[in-house]
Short mmCIF file of C-alpha atoms and ligand atoms in Angstrom, two decimals:
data_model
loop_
_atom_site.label_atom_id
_atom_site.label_comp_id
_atom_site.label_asym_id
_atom_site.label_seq_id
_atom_site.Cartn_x
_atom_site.Cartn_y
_atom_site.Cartn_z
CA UNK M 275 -10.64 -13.52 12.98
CA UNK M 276 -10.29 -15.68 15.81
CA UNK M 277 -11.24 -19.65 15.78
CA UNK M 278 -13.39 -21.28 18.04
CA UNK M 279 -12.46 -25.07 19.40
CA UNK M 280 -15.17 -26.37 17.10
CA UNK M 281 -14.30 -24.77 13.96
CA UNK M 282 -10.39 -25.41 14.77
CA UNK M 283 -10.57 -29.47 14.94
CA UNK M 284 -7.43 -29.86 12.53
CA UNK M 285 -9.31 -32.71 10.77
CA UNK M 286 -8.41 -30.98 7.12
CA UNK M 287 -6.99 -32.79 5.02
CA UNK M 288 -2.99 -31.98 4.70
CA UNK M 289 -1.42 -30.07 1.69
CA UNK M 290 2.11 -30.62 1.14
CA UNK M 291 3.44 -27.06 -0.92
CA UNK M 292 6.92 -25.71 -1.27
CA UNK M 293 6.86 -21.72 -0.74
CA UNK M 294 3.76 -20.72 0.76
CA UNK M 295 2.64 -17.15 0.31
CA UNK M 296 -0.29 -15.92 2.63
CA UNK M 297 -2.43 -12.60 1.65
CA UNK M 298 -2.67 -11.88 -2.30
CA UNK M 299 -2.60 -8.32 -2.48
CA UNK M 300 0.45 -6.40 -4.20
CA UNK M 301 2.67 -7.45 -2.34
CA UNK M 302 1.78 -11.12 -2.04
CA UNK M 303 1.34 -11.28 -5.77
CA UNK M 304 4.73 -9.65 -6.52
CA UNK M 305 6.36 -11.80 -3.77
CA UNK M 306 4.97 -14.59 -5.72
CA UNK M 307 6.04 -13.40 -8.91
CA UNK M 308 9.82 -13.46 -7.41
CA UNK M 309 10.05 -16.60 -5.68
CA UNK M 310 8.38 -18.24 -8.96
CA UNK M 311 11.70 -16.27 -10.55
CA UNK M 312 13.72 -18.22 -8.36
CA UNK M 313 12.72 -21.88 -9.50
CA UNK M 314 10.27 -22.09 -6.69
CA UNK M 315 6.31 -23.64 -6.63
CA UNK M 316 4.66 -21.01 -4.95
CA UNK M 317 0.83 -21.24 -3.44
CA UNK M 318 -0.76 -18.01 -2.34
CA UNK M 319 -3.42 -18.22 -0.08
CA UNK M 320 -5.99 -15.40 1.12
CA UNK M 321 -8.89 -14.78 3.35
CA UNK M 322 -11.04 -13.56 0.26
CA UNK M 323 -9.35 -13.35 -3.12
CA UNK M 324 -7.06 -11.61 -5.24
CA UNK M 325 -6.39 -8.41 -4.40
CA UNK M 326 -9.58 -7.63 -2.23
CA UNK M 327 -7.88 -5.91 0.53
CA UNK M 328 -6.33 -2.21 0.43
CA UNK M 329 -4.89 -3.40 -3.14
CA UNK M 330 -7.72 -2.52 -5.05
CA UNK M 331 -9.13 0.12 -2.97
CA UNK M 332 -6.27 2.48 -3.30
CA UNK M 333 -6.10 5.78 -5.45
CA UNK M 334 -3.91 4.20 -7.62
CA UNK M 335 -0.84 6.42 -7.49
CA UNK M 336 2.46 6.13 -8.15
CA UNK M 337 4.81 8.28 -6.15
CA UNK M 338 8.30 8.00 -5.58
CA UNK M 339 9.34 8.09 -2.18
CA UNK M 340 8.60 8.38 1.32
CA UNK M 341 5.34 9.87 2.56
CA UNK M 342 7.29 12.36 4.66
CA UNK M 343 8.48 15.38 3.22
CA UNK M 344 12.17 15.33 1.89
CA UNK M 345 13.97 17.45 4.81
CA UNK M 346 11.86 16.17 7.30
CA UNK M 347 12.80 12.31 6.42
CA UNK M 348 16.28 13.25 6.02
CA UNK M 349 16.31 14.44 10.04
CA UNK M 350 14.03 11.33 11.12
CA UNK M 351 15.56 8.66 9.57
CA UNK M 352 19.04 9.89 8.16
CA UNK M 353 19.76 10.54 4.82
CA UNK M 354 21.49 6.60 3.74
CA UNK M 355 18.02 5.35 5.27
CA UNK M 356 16.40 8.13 2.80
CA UNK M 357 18.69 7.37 -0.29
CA UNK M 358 17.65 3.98 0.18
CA UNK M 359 13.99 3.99 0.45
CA UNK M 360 13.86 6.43 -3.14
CA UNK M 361 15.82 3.88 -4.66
CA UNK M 362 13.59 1.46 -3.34
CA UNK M 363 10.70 3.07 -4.48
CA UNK M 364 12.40 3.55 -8.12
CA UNK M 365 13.12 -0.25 -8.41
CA UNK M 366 9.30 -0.68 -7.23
CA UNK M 367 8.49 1.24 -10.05
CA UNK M 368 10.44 -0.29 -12.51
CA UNK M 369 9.02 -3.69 -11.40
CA UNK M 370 5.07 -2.39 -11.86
CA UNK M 371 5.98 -1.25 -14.87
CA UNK M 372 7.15 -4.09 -16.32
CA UNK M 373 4.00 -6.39 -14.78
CA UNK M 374 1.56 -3.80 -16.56
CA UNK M 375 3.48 -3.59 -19.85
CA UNK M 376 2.45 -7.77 -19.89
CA UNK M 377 -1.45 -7.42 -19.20
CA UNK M 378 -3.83 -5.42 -19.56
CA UNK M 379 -3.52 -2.42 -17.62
CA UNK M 380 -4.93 1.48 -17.45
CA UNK M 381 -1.76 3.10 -16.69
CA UNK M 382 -1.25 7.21 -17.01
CA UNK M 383 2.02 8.74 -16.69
CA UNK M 384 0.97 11.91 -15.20
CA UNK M 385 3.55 12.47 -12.84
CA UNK M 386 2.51 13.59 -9.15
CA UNK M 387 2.00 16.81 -7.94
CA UNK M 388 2.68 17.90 -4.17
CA UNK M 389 0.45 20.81 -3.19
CA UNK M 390 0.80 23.06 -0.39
CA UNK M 391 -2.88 23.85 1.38
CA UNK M 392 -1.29 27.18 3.45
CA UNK M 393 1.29 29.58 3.25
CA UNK M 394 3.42 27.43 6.35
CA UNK M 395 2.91 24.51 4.18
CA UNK M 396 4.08 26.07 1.19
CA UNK M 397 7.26 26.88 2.66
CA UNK M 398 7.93 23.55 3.87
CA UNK M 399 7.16 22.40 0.71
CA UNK M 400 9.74 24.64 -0.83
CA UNK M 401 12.28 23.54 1.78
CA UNK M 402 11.43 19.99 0.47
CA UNK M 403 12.05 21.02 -3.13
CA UNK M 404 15.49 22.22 -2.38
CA UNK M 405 16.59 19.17 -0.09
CA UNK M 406 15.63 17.40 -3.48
CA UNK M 407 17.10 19.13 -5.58
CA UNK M 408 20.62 19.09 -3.75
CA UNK M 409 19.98 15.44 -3.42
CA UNK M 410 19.77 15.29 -7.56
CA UNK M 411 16.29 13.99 -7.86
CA UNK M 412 14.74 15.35 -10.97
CA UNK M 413 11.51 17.76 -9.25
CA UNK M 414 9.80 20.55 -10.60
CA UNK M 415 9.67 23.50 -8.00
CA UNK M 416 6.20 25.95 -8.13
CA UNK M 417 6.20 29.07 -6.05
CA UNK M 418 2.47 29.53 -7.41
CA UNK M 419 -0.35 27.03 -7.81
CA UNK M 420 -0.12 24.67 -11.55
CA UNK M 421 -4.03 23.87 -10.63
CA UNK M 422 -5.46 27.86 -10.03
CA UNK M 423 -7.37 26.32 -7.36
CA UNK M 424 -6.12 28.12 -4.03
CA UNK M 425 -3.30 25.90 -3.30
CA UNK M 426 0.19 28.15 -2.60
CA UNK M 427 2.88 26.25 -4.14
CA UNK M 428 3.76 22.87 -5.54
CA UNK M 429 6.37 19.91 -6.69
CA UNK M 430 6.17 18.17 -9.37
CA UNK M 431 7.24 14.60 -10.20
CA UNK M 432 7.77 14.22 -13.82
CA UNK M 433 8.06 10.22 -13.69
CA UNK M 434 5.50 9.42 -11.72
CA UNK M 435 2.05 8.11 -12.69
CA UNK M 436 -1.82 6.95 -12.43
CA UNK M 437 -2.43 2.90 -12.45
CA UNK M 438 -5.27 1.34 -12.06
CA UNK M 439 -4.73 -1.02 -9.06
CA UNK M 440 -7.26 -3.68 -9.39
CA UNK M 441 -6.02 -4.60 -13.04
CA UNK M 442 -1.81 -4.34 -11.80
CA UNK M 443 -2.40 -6.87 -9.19
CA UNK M 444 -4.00 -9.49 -11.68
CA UNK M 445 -1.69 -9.03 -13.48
CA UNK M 446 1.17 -9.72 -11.40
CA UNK M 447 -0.74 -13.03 -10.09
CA UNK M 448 -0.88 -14.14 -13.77
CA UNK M 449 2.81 -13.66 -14.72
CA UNK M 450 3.75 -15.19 -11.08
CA UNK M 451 2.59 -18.75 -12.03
CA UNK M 452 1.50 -19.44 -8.64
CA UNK M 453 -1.43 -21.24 -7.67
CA UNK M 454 -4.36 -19.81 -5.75
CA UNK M 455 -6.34 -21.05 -2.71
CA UNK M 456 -9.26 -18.20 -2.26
CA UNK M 457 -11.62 -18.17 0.65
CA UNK M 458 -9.51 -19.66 2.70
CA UNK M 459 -8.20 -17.88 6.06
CA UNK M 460 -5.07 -18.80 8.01
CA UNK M 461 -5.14 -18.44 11.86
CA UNK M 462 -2.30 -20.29 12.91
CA UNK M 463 1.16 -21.11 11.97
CA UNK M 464 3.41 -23.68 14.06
CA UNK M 465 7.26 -23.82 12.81
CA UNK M 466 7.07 -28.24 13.03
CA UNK M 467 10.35 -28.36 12.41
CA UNK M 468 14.23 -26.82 11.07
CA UNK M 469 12.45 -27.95 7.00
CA UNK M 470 8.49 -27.75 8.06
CA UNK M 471 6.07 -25.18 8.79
CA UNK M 472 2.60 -26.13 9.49
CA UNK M 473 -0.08 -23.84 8.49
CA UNK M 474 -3.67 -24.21 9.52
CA UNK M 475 -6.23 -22.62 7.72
CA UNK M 476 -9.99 -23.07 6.88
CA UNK M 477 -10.25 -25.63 4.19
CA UNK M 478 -6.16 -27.45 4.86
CA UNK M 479 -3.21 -28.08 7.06
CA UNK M 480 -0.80 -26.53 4.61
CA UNK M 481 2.96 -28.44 5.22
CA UNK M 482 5.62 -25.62 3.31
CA UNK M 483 9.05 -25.45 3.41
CA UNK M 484 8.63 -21.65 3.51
CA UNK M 485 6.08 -19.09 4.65
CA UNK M 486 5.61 -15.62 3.85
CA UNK M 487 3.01 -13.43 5.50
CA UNK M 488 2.52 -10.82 3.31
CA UNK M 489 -0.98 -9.69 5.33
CA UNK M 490 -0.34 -5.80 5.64
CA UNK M 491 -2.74 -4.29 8.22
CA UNK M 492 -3.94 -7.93 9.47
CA UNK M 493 -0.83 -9.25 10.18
CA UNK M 494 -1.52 -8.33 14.20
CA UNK M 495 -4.84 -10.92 14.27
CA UNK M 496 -2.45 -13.69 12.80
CA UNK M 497 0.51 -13.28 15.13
CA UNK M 498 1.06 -11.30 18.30
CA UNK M 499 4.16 -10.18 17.09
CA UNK M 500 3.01 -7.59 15.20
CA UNK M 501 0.78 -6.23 17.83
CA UNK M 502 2.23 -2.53 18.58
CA UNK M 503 4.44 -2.65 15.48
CA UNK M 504 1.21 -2.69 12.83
CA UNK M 505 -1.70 -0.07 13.38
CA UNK M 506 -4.76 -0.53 10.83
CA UNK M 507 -5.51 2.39 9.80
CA UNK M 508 -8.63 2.96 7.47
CA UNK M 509 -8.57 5.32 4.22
CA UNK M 510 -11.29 6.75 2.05
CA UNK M 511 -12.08 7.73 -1.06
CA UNK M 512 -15.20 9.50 -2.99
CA UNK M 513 -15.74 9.14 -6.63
CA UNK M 514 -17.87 11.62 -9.07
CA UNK M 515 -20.15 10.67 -11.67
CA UNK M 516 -18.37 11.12 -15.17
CA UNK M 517 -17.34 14.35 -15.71
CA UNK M 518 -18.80 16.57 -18.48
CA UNK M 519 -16.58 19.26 -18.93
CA UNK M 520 -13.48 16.59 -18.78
CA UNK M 521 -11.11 15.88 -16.32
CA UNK M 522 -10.04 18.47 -13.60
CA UNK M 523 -6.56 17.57 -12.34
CA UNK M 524 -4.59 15.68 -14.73
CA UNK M 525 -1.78 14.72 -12.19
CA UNK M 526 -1.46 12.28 -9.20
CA UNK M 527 -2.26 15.53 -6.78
CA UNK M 528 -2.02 15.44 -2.59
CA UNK M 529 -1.77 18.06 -0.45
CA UNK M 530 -2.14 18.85 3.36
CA UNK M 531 1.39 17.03 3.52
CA UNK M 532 -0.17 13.85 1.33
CA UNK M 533 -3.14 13.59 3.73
CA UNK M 534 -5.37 14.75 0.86
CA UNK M 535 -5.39 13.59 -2.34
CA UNK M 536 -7.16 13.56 -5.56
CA UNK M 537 -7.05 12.55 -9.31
CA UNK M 538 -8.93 11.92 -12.93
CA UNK M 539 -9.81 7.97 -12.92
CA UNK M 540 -9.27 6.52 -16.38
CA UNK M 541 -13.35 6.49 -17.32
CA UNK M 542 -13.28 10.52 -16.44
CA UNK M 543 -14.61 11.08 -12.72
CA UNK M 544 -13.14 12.78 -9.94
CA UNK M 545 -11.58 10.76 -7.13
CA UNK M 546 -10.66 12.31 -3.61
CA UNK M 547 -9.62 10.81 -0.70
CA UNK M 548 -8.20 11.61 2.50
CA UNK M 549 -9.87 13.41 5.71
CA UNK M 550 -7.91 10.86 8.28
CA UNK M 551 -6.21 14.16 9.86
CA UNK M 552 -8.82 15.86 10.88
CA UNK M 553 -10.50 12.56 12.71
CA UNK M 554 -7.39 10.27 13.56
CA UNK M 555 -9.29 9.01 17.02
CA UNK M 556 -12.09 7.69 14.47
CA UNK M 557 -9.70 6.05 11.72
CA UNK M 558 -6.86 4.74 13.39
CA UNK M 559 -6.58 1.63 14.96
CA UNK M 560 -9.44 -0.01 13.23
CA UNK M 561 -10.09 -3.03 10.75
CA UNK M 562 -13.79 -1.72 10.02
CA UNK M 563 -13.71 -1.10 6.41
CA UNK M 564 -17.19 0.33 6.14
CA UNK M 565 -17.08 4.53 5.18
CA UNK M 566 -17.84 6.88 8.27
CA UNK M 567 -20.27 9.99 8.09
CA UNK M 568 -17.31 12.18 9.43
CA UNK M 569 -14.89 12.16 6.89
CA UNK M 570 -17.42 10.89 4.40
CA UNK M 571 -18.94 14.85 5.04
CA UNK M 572 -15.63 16.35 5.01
CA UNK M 573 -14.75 15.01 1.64
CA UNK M 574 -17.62 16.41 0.36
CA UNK M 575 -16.88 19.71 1.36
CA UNK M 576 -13.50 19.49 0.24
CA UNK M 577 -14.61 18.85 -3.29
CA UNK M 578 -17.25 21.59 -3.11
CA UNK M 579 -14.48 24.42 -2.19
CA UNK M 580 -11.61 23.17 -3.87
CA UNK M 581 -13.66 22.01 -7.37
CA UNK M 582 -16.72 24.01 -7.67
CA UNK M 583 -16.77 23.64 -11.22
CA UNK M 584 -17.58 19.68 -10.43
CA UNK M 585 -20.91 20.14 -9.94
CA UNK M 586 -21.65 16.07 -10.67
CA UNK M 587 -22.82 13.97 -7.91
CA UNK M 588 -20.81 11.47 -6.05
CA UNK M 589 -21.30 8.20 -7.44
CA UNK M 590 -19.16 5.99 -5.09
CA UNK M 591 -17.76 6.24 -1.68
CA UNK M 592 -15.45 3.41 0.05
CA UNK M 593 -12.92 2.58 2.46
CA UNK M 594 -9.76 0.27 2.74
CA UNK M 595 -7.31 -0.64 5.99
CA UNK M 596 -3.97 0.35 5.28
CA UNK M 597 -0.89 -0.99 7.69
CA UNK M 598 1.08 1.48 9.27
CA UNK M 599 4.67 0.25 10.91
CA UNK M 600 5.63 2.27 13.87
CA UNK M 601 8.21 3.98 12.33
CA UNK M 602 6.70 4.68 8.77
CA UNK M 603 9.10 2.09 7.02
CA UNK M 604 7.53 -1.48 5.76
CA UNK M 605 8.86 -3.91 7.95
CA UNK M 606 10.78 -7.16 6.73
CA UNK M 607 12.10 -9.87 8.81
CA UNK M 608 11.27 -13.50 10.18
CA UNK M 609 8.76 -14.30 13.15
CA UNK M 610 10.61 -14.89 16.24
CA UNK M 611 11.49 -18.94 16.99
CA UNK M 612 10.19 -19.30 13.42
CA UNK M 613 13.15 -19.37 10.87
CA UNK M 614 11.02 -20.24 8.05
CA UNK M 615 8.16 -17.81 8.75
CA UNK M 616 9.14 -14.48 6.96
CA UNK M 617 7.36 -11.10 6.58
CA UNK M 618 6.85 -8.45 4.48
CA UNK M 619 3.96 -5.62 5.73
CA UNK M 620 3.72 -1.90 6.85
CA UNK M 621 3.22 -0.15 3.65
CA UNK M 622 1.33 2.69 4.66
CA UNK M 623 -0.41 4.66 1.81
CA UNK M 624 2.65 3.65 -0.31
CA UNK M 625 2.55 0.57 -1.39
CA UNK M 626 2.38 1.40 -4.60
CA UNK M 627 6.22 3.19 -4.28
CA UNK M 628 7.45 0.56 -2.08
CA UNK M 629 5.82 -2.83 -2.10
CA UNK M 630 6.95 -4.80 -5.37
CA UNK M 631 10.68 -3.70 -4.39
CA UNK M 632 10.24 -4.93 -0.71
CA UNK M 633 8.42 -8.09 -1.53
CA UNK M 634 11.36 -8.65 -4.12
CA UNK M 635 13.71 -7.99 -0.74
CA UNK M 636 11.85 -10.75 1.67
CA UNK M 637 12.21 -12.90 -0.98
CA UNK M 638 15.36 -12.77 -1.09
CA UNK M 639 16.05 -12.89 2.93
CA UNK M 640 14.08 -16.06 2.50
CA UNK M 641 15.72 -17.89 -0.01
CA UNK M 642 18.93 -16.28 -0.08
CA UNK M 643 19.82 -14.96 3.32
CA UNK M 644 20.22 -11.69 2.18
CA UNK M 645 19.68 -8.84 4.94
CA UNK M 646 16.83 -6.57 3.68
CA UNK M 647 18.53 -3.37 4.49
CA UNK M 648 16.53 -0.35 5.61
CA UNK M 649 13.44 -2.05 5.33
CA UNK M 650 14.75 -5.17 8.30
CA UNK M 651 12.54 -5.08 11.02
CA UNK M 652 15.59 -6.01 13.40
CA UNK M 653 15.45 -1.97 13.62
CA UNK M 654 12.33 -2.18 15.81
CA UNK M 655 14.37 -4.84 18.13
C1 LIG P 122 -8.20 4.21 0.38
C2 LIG P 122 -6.75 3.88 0.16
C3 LIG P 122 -6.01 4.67 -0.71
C4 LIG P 122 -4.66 4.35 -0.94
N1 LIG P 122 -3.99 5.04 -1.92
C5 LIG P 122 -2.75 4.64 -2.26
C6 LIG P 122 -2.08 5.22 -3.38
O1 LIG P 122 -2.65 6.03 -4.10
N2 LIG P 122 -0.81 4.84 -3.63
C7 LIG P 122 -0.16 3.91 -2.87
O2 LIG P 122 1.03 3.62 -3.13
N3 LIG P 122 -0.80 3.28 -1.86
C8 LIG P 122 -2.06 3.62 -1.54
N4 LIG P 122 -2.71 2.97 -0.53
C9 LIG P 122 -1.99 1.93 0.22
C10 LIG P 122 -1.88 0.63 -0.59
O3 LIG P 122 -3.15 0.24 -1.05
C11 LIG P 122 -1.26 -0.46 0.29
O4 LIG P 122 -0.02 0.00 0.80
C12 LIG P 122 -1.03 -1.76 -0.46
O5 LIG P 122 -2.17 -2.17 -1.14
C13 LIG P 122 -0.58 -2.84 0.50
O6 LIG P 122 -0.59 -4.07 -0.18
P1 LIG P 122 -0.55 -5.43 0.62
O7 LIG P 122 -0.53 -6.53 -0.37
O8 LIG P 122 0.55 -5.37 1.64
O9 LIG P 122 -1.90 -5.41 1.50
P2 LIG P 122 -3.40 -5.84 1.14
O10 LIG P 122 -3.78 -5.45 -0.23
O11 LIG P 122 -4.27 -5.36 2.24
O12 LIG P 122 -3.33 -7.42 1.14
C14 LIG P 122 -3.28 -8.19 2.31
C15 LIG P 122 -4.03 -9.47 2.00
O13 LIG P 122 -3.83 -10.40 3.05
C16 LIG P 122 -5.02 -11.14 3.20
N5 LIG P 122 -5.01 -11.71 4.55
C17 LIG P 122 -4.83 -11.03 5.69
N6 LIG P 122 -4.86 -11.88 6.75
C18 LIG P 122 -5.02 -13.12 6.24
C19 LIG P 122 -5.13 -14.42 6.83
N7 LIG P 122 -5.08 -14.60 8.16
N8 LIG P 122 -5.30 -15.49 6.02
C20 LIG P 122 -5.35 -15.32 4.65
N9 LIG P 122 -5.27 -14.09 4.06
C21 LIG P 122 -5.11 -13.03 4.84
C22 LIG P 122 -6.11 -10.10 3.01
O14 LIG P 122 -7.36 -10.69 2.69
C23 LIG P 122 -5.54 -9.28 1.87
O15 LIG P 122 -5.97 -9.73 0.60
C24 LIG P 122 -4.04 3.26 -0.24
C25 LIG P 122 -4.80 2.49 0.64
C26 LIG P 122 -6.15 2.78 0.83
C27 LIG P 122 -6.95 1.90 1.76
#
């Protein structure tokens, strides 16, 4: 949100804090987790509270790699770029894994499933499997459909699995250490000096020797910067009553080139989400998180053809803002005049396969001067 002159009178009190980590979502909280790693006293502050933003309103799904079909990412972005961001994704994986395997954590290792909705998609999809396959990544190719629902063909991901998101981010905050300061919005940042960064938020003047703005899709309220380079983009998701025939789909499944998907949750319901294709004008470019009657309608009818065994009424509907980056990747880098103001955002509807790894790689950049590789936003330059 903006501030108004009268609630932006910078009499709060100053708080002097050493790394200062704004947004606690995933990313935040894993950010947190690394700078803590690396002998710092980290503070996370956020708007609401942990994980409240597209964090915990995700389907939970671990996949590894790019949203983009193999072959196609390979032409778009190169295939280094593409080596990079799996190996990215693995080392995010590795990292969640380890958070959940210290907390409590529902956790299903399912693998994924890649469905193809039409015979042109189905041979995309098997041009996909084979650009995998030469690559070495361990796939499982289906010329028919594993789920005898009317899909054409399908990949399958052996390693990949079904979290439960809420719990994983918890999680991470407790093993990070840091402290939290809920409720509590930022709306500017000043770089005071080469050591100080002043950050002015609702209930303090933080004073940190380091900032990271780990804010995802709101990153373009807090700074111009990302204005053009972040596009909020809402998702959303319907949930069944509990299922009394058992689950349905026993796999991480998407389809319709990942802009459908759908799963068992861990208490035996059906989740689907998607419907942004078919009504982009409505659900891009927005940071209203309320459900709409469009897609909210054609998610219905998507689990009436595709599971008309489910015959159990939808118990919960909602919506989340995810950040998109221009170019697909999540974006990494410092703001401009503002050396001590770092970033990490743009996770699309993979943060789950990219977000520990990349908050791991700002951290570094931050503390470290490491370059952040295909994730730098000096590619947007
Ligand atoms: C419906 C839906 C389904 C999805 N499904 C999947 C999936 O199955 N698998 C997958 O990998 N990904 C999925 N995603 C995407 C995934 O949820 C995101 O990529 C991931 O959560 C991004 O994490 P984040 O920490 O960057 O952002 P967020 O969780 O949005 O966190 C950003 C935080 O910053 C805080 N903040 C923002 N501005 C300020 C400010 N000025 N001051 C203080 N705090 C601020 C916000 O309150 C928020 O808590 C889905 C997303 C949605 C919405």
């Amino acid at each position: 949100m903006t501030v108004s002159l009268w609630q932006a009178n910078g009499t709060q009190p100053i708080r002097e804090v050493d790394f200062l980590i704004v947004g606690a979502g995933l990313v935040g909280c894993s950010a947190a987790y690394f700078a803590g790693q690396a002998g710092r006293n980290v503070t996370i502050t956020d708007t609401r509270d942990i994980a409240l933003g597209a964090s915990s309103r995700n389907a939970g799904f671990m996949i590894t790699g790019l949203d983009t079909y193999y072959h196609h990412a390979t032409e778009h972005y190169g295939i280094d770029v593409v080596r990079e961001m799996w190996a990215l994704s693995r080392t995010t994986h590795a990292h969640l894994r380890y958070f959940a395997r210290g907390g409590d954590v529902e956790w299903h290792d399912c693998g994924s499933m890649l469905l193809a909705e039409s015979k042109e998609e189905a041979h995309d999809l098997e041009n996909a499997a084979r650009a995998l396959e030469a690559d070495g990544i361990e796939i499982e190719y289906c010329s028919s459909d594993p789920l005898e629902r009317g899909y054409h063909a399908a990949i399958r991901q052996p390693q990949d699995a079904a979290v439960q998101p809420y719990q994983l981010v918890q999680t991470i905050f407790k093993q990070s250490g840091a402290e939290l300061v809920a409720n509590n919005e930022v709306y500017r940042i000043e770089q005071a000096d080469d050591d100080t960064v002043l950050v002015y938020t609702r209930q303090f003047i933080f004073k940190a020797r380091e900032v990271l703005l780990c804010t995802n899709a709101y990153s373009v309220i807090l700074d111009p910067y990302f204005i053009g380079k972040i596009i909020p983009t809402r998702a959303q998701i319907i949930v069944t009553a509990p299922l009394k025939n058992g689950p349905v789909v026993n796999t991480c499944g998407y389809s319709d080139y990942g802009y459908m998907y759908y799963r068992d949750t861990f208490d035996g319901r059906l989740l689907i989400g998607g419907g942004r294709k078919q009504h982009k004008a409505l659900e891009n470019d927005t940071m209203d998180d309320r459900t709409t009657d469009p897609v909210q309608r054609f998610l219905e009818n998507y689990l009436r053809e595709k599971f008309p065994d489910v015959t159990e009424p939808i118990d919960m509907r909602w919506a989340g803002i995810m950040g998109f980056s221009i170019d697909g990747l999540p974006m990494v880098g410092k703001l401009p005049g503002k050396s001590r103001v770092g970033f990490a955002v743009g996770f699309h509807g993979h943060g789950l396969a990219m977000g520990a790894g990349t908050a791991e790689r700002a951290v570094d950049m931050m503390l470290k001067g490491t370059d952040p590789g295909a994730v730098s936003a000096a590619r947007l330059r």
